[in-house]
Short mmCIF file of C-alpha atoms and ligand atoms in Angstrom, two decimals:
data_model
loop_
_atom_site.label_atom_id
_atom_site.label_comp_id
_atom_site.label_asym_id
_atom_site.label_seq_id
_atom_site.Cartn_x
_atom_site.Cartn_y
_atom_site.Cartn_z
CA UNK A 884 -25.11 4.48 -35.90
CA UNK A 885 -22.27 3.17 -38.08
CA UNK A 886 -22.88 -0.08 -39.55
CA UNK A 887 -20.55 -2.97 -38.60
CA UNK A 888 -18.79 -4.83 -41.21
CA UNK A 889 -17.73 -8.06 -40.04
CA UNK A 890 -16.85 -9.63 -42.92
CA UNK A 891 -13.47 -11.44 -41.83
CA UNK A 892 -11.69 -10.01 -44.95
CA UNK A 893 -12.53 -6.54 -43.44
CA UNK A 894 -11.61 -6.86 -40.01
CA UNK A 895 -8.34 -4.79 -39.45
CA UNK A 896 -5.98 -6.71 -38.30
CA UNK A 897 -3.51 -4.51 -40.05
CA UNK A 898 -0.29 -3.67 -38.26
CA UNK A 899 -0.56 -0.32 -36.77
CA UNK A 900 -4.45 -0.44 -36.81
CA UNK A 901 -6.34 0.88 -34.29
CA UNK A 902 -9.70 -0.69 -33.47
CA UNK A 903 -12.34 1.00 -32.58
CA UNK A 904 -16.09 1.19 -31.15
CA UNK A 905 -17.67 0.00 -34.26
CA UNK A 906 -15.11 -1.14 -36.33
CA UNK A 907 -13.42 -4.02 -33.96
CA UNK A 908 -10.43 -5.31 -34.35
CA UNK A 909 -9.82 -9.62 -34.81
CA UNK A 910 -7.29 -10.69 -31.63
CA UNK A 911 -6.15 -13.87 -30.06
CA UNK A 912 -9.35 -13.74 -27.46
CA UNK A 913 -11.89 -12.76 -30.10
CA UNK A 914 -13.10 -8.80 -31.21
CA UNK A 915 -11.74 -6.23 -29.60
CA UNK A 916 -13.18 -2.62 -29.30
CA UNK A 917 -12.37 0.93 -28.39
CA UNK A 918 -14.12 3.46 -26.75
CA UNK A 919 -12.82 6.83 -26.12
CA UNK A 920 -14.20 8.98 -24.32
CA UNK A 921 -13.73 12.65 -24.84
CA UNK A 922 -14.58 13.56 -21.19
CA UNK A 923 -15.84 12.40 -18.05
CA UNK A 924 -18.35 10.33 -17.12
CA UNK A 925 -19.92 9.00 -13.89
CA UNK A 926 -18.29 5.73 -11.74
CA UNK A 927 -22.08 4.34 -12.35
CA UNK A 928 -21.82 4.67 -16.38
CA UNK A 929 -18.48 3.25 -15.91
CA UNK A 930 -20.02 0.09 -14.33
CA UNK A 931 -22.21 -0.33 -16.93
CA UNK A 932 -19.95 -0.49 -19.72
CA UNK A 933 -18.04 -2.96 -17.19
CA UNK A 934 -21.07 -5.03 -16.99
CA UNK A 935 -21.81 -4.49 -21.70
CA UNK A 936 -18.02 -5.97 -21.18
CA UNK A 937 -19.27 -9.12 -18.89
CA UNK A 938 -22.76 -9.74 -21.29
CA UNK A 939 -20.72 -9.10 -24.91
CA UNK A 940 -17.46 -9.65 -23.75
CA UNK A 941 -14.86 -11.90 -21.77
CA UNK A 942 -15.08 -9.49 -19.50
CA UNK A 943 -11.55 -8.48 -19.54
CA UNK A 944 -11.43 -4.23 -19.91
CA UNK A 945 -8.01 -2.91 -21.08
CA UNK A 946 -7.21 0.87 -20.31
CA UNK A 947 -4.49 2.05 -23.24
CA UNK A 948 -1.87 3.87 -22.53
CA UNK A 949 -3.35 6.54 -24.14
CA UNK A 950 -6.41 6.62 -21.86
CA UNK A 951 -8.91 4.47 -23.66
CA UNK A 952 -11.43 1.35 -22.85
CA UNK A 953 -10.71 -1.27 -24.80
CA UNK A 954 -13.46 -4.36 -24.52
CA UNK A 955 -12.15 -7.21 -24.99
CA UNK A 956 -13.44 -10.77 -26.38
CA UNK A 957 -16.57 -9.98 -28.52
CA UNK A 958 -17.98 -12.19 -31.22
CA UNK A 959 -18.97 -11.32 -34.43
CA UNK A 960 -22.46 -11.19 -33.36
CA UNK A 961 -21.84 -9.58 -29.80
CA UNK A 962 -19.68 -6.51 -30.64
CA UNK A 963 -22.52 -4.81 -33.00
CA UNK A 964 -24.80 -5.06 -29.86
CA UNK A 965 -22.18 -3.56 -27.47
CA UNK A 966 -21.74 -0.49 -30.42
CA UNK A 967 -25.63 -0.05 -29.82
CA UNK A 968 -25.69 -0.26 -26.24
CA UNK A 969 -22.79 1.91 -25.54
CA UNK A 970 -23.73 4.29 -28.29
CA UNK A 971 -27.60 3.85 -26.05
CA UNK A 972 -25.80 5.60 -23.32
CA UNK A 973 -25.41 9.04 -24.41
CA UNK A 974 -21.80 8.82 -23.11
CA UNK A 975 -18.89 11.84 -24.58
CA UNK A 976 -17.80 9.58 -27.39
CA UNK A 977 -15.06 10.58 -30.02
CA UNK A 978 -15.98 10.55 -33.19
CA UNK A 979 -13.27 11.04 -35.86
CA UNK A 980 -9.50 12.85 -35.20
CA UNK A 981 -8.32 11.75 -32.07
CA UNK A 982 -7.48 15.41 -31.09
CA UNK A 983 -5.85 14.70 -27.35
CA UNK A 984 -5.43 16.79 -24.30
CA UNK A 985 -4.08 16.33 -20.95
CA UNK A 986 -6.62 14.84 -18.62
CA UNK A 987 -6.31 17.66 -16.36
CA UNK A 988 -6.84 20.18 -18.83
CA UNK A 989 -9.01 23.41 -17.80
CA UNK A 990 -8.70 22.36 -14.29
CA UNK A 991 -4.82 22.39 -13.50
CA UNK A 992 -4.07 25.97 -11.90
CA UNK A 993 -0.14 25.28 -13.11
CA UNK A 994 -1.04 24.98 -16.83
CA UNK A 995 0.86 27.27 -19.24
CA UNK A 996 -2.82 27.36 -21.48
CA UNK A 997 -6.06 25.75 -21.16
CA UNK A 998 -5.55 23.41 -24.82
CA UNK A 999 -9.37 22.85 -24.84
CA UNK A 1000 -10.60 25.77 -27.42
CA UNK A 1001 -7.55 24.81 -29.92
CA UNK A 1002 -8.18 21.21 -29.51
CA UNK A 1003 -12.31 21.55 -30.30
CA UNK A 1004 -11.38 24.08 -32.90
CA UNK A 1005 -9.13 21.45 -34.39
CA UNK A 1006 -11.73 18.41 -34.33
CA UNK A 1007 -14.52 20.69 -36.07
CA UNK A 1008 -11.93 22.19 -38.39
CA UNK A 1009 -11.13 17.93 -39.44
CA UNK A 1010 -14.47 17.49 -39.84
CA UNK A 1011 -14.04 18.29 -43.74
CA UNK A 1012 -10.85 16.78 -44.26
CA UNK A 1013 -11.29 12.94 -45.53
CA UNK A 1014 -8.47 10.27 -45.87
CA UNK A 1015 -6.21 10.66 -42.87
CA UNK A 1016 -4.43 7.16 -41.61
CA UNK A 1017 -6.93 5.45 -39.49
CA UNK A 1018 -4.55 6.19 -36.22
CA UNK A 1019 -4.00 9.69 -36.90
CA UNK A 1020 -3.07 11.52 -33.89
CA UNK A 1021 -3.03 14.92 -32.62
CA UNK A 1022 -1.86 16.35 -29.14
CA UNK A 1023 -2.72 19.58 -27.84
CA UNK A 1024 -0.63 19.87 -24.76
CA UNK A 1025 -1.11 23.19 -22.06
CA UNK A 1026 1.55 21.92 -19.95
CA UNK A 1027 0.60 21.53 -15.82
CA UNK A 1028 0.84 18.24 -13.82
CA UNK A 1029 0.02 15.77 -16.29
CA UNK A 1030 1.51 16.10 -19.72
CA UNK A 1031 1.15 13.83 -23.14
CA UNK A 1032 4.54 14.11 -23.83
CA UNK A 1033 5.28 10.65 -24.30
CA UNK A 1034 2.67 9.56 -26.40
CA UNK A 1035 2.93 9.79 -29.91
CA UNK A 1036 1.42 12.47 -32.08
CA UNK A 1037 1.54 12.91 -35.72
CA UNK A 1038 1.14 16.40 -34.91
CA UNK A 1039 1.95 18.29 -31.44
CA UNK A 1040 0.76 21.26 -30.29
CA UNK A 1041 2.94 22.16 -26.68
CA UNK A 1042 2.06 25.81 -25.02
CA UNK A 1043 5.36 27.73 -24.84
CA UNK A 1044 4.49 30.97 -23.36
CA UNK A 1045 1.90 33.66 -23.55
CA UNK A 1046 -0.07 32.96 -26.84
CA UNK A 1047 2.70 30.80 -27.92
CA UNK A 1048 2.43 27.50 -28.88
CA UNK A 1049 5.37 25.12 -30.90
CA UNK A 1050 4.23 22.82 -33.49
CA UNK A 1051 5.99 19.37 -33.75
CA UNK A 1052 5.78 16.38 -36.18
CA UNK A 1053 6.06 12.84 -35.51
CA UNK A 1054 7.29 10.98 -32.13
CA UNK A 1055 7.21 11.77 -28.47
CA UNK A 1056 7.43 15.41 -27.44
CA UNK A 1057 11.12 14.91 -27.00
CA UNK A 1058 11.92 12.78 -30.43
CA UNK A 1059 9.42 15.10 -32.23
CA UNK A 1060 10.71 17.43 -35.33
CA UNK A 1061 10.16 21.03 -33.82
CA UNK A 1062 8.40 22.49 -37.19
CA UNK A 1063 7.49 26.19 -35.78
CA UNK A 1064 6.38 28.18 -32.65
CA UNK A 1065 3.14 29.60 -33.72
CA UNK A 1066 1.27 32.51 -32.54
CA UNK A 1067 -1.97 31.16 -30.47
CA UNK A 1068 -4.10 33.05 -33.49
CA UNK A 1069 -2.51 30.52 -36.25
CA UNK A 1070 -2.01 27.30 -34.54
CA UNK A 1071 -5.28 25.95 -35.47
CA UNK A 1072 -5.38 27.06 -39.22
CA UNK A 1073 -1.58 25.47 -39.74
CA UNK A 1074 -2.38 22.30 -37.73
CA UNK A 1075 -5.38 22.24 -40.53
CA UNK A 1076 -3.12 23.07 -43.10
CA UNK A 1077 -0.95 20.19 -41.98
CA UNK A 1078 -3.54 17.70 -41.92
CA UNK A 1079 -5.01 18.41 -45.24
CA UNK A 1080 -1.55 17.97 -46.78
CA UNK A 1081 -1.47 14.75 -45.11
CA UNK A 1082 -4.75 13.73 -46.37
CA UNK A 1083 -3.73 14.66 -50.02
CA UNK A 1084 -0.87 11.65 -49.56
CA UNK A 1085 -2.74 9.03 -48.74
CA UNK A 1086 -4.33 7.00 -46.01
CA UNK A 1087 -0.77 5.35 -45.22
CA UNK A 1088 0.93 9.15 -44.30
CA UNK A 1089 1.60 10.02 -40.77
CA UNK A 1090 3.41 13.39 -39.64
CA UNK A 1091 6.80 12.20 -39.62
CA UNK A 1092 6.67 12.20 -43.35
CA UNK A 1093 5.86 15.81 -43.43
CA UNK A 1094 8.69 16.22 -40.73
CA UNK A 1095 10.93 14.60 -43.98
CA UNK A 1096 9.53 16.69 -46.62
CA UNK A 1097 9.79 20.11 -44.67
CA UNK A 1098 11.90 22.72 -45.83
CA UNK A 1099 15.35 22.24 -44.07
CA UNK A 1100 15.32 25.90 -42.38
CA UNK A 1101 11.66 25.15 -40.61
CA UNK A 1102 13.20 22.58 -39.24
CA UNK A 1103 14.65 21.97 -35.36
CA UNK A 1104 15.43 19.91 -32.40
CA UNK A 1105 12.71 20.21 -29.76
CA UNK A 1106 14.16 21.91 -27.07
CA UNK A 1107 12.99 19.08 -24.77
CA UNK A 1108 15.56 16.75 -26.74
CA UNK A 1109 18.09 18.14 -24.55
CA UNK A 1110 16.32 18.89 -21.72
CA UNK A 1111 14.88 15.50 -20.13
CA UNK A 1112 11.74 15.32 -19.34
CA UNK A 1113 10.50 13.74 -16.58
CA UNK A 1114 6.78 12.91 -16.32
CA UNK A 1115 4.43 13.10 -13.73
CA UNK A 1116 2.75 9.57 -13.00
CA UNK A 1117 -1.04 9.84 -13.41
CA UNK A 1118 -0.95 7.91 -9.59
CA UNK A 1119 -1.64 10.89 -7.55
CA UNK A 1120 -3.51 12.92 -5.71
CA UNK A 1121 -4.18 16.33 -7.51
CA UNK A 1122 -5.54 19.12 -6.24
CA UNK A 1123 -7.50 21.05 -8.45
CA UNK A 1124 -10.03 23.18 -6.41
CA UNK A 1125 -10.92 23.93 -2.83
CA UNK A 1126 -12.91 21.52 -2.24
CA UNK A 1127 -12.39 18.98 -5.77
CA UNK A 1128 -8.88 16.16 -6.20
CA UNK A 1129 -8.59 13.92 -8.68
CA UNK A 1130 -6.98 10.01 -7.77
CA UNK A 1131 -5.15 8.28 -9.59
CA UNK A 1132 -5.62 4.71 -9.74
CA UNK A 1133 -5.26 1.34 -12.29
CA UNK A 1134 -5.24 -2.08 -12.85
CA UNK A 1135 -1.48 -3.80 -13.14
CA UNK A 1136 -0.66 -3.65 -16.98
CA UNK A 1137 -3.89 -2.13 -18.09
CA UNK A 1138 -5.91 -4.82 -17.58
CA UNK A 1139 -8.25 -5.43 -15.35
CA UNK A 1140 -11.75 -8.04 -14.85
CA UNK A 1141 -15.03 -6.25 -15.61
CA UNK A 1142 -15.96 -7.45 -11.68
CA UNK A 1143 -13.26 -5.75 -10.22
CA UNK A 1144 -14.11 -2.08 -11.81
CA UNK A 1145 -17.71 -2.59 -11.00
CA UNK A 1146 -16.45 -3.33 -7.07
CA UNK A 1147 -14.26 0.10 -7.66
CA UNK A 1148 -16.99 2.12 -9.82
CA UNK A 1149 -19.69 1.02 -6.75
CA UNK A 1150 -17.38 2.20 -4.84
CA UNK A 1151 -16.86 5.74 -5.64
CA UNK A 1152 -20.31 6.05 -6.37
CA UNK A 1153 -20.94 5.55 -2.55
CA UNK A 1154 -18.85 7.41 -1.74
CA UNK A 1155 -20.22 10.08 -4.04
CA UNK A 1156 -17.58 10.81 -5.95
CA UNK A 1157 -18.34 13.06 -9.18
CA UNK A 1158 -17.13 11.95 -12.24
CA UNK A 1159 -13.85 9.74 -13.70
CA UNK A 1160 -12.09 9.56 -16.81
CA UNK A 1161 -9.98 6.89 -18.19
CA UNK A 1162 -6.29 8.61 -18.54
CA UNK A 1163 -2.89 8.10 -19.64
CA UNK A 1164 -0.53 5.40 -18.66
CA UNK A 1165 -3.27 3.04 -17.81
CA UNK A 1166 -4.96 5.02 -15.61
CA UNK A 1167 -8.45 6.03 -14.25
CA UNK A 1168 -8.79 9.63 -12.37
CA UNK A 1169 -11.45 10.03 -10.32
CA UNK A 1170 -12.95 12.93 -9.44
CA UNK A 1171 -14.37 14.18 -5.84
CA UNK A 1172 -13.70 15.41 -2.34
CA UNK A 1173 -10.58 14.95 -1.05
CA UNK A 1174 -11.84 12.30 1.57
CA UNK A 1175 -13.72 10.53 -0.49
CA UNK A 1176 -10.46 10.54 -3.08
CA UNK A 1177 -8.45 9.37 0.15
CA UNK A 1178 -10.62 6.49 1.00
CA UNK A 1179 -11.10 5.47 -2.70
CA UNK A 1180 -7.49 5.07 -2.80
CA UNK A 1181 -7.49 2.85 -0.22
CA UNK A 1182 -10.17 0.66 -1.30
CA UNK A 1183 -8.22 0.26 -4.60
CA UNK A 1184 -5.21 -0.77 -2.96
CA UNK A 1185 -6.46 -3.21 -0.87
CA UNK A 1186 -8.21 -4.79 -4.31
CA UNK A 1187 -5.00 -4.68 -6.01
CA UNK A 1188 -4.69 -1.58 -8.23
CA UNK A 1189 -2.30 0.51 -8.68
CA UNK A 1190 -2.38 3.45 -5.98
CA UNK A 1191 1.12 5.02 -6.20
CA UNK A 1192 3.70 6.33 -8.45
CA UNK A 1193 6.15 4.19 -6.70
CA UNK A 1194 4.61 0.44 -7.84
CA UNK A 1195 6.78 -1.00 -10.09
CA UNK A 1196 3.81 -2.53 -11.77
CA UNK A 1197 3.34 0.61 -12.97
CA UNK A 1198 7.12 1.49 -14.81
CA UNK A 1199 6.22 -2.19 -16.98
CA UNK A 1200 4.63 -2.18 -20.11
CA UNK A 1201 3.12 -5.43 -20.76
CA UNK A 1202 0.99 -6.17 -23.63
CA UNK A 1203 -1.88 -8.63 -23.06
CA UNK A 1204 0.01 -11.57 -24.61
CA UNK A 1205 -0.37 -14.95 -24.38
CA UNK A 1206 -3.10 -16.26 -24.12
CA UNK A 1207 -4.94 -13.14 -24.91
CA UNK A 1208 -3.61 -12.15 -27.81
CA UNK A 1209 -3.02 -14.92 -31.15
CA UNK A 1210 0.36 -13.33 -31.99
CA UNK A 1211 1.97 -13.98 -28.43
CA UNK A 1212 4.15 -16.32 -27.86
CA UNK A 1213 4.80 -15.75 -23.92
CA UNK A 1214 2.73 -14.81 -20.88
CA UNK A 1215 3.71 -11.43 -20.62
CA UNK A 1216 1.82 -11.03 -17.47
CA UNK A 1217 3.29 -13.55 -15.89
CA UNK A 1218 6.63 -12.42 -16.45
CA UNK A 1219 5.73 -8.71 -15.70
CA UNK A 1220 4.10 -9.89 -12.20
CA UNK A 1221 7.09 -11.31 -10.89
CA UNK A 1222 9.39 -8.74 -12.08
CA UNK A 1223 7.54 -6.77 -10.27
CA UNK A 1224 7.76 -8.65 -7.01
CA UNK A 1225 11.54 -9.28 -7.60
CA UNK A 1226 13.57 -6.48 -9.05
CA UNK A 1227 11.82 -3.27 -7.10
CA UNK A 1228 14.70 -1.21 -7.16
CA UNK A 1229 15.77 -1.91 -10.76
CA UNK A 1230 12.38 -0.35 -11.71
CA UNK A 1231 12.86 2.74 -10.08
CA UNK A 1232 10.51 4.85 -12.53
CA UNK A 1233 13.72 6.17 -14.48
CA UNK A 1234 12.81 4.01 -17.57
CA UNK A 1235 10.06 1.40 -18.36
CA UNK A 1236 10.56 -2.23 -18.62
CA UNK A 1237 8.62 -3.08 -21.48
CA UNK A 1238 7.72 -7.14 -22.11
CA UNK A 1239 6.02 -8.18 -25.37
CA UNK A 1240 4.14 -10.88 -26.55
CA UNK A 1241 6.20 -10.46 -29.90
CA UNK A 1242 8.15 -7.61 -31.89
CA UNK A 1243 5.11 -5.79 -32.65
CA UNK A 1244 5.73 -4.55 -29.10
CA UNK A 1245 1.71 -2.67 -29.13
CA UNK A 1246 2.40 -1.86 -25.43
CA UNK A 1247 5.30 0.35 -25.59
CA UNK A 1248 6.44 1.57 -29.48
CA UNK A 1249 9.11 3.42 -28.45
CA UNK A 1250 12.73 2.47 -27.73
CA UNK A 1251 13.23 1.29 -24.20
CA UNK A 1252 16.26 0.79 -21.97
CA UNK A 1253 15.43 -2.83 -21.75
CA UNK A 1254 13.12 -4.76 -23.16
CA UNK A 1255 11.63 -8.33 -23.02
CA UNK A 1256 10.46 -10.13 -26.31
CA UNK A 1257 8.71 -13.52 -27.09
CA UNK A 1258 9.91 -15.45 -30.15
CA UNK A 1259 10.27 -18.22 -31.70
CA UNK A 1260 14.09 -18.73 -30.44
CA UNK A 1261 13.01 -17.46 -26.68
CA UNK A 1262 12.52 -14.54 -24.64
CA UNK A 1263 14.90 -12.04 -26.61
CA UNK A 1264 16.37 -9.33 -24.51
CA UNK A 1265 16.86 -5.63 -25.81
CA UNK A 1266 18.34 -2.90 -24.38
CA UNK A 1267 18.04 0.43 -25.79
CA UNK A 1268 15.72 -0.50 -28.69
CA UNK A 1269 12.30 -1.35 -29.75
CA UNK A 1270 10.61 -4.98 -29.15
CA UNK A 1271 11.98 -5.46 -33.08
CA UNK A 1272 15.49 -4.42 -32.05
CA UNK A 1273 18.72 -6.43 -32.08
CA UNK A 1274 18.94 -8.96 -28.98
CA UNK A 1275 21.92 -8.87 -26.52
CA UNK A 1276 20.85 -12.03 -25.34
CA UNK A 1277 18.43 -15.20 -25.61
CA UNK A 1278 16.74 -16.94 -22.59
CA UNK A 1279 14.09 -19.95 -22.18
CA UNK A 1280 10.65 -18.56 -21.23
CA UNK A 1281 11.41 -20.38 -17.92
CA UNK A 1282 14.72 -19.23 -16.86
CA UNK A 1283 13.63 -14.92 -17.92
CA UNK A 1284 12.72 -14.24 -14.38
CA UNK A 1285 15.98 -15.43 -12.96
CA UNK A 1286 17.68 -13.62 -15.68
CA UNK A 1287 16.08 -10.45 -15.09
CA UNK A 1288 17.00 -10.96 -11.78
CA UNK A 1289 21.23 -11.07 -12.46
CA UNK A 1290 20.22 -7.97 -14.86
CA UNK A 1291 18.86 -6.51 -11.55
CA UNK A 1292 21.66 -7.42 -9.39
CA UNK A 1293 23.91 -6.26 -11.99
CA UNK A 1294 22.61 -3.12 -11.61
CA UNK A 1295 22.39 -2.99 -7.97
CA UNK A 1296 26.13 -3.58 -7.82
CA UNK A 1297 26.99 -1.24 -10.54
CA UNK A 1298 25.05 1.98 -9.76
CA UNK A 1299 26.99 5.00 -8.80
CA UNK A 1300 26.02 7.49 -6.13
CA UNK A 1301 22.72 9.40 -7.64
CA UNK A 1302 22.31 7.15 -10.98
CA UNK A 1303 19.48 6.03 -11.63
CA UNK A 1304 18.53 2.15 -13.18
CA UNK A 1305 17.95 3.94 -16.86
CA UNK A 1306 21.72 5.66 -16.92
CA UNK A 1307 23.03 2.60 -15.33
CA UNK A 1308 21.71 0.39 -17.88
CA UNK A 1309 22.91 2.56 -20.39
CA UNK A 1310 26.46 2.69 -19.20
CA UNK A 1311 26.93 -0.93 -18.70
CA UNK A 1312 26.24 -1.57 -22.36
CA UNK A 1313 24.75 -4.73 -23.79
CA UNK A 1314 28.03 -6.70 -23.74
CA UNK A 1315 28.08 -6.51 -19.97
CA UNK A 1316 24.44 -7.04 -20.02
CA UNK A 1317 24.82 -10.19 -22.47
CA UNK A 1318 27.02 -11.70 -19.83
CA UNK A 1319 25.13 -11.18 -17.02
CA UNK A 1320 22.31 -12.63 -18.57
CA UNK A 1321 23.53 -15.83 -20.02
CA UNK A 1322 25.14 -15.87 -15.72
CA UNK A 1323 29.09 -15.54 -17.20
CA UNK A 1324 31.40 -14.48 -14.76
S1 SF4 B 2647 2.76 -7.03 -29.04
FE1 SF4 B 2647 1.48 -8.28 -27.71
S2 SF4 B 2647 -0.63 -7.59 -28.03
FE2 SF4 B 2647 0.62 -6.79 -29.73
S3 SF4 B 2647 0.39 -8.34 -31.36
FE3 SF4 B 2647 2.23 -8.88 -30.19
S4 SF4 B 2647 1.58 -10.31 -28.62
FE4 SF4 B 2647 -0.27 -9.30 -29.43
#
């Protein structure tokens, strides 16, 4: 087991830090830590971490966006005991390079190639290679129903055809620099390659940097820079087998109470489903018989998770916030919740509303077509930008739901036949939006 240092001084609360099982991370509702999972594991051992979370914790359980459990509340004498009993478990932790796949991955019948033997050849090859930036990340994508495109990945590995797979540094799949298409028989030893560079530059260097110091002619726009891509939501139901589906379902913003995933996690477990796996975009998939997926679904609904692509909790990305997190200045869930209940058909899934407790903006790094931002001078409003970006407009804490709402009627009125909210919002422009905001005529 990995000793815990909890010396104050040495708890990362670095920007861009990511905290982990035994290294946990200081935040506004005491130590928070990871746990990723590198497969699945049963609804019951799911409960039990639920219930580590309840006896260690607050018992308030984030799922990131990138599909992991993050515990939240711990002490600095609690969160050494939750590292022992989770580690007691036996569960599929990751240890080391986050090396990422799809969640579907090996099961999904439309995938180009099963990413699986690159990814594990990938982890064992980064075994030896010491120094990486503590949130390296690498992607190893075989296409089918759920993709990773829009996380980010210092490095990206995306199947393009028979034994072909392109290489990509930095960003999303679609802001990515294309850096080669690889025969399947090299990917591994240049992704290796890659990261040993990396590790020769310092714990601070991320792929982008190698992206800058490339030679110009390896160099290229992903071809999915000009062809949009539009994700699949992880709230589904996916057919894999004859007789196995996998449901989607989550908690509103990624957060849910420990009590409320034990309800869920008994739950499938009477109804005998197999296995589930904490996913992207907040989500959990459960695996099992289609009736039993069916009438999980509906017990989740009825208990308030997310159950369908088409909640517009689910197009928000809302950090924990105030008062979870020290650094917040507003409620973000708050603010999300009633968005949610008020301007439906402004999120229409074509872009994500992203709120933030401040212009760190954890929940959503990327640019987004509008975004929501506590600070000192009010709820800031962004479109187009990150959380850090240049405002088009101020507005109380107060007074943000009304002035989302004339943002949403704004839209409403403006849209042309077959646009969506995201190309609206983009063609209005922020002066337009400025004035609607502040309610000018
Ligand atoms: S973005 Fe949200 S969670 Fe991240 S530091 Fe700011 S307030 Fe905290």
């Amino acid at each position: 087991m990995t000793a815990l240092s909890l010396d104050r001084s040495d708890l990362d609360m670095r920007r861009g830090a990511c905290p982990a099982l035994s290294t946990p991370m200081m935040t506004g509702d005491g130590l928070l830590a990871r746990i990723s999972l590198t497969g699945a594991i049963s609804p019951a051992d799911l409960a039990d971490i639920c219930r580590l979370a309840l006896v260690h914790g607050n018992g308030v359980i984030d799922i990131s966006a990138r599909g992991n459990l993050q515990i939240r509340g711990l002490t600095e004498t609690s969160a050494p005991q939750l590292d022992a009993d989770v580690r007691a478990m036996n569960l599929p932790l990751r240890d080391g390079l986050a090396v990422e796949v799809p969640p579907l991955a090996g099961m999904d019948d439309s995938e180009i190639a099963d990413p699986r033997p690159l990814a594990e050849a990938i982890r064992k090859g980064a075994r030896e290679i010491t120094g990486l930036a503590p949130k390296m990340a690498v992607v190893v994508d075989g296409g089918g129903r759920l993709r990773l495109s829009d996380l980010l990945a210092d490095i990206r590995l995306v199947a393009a055809g028979r034994n072909e797979w392109k290489l990509l540094l930095g960003g999303t799949e679609q802001s990515g620099r294309l850096f080669n298409v690889l025969r399947e028989t090299h990917a591994v030893d240049t992704v290796l390659g890659l990261l040993g560079r990396l590790s020769t530059l310092g714990n601070k260097a991320r792929g982008r940097d190698l992206a800058k110091d490339a030679p110009a002619q390896m160099l290229g726009t992903s071809p999915s820079m000009t062809a949009k891509h539009v994700a699949m939501s992880p709230f589904n139901l996916f057919g894999l087998s004859k007789d196995l589906r996998a449901i989607g379902i989550g908690p509103a913003f990624g957060q849910a109470k420990a009590q409320d995933l034990i309800a869920l996690c008994d739950e499938a477990s009477r109804l005998c489903m197999q296995s589930v796996k904490p996913a992207l975009d907040h989500s959990l998939l459960f695996f099992g018989p289609e009736t039993a997926c069916v009438a999980l679904r509906d017990f989740a609904g009825r208990h308030g998770f997310i159950i369908s692509a088409g909640d517009p909790r689910g197009h928000i990305a809302a950090c924990p916030g105030s008062p979870a997190c020290n650094s917040a200045i507003i409620a973000t869930h708050d603010i999300a919740t009633k968005a949610a209940a008020e301007c439906g058909d402004l999120l229409d899934g074509s872009f994500t509303l992203h709120v933030t407790g401040c212009a760190k903006g954890c929940a959503h790094p990327e640019p987004a077509a509008l975004a929501l931002c506590g600070t000192a001078a009010g709820v800031s409003l962004i479109a187009q930008g990150k959380a850090s970006g240049e405002p088009f407009a101020f507005t109380d804490f107060a007074d943000t739901n009304a002035t989302l709402r004339r943002l949403s009627d704004l839209v409403r009125t403006e849209r042309r036949p077959g646009e969506n909210s995201a190309d609206c919002l983009a063609r209005i422009g922020s002066g337009r939006l400025a004035a609607a905001a502040t309610g000018r005529p």
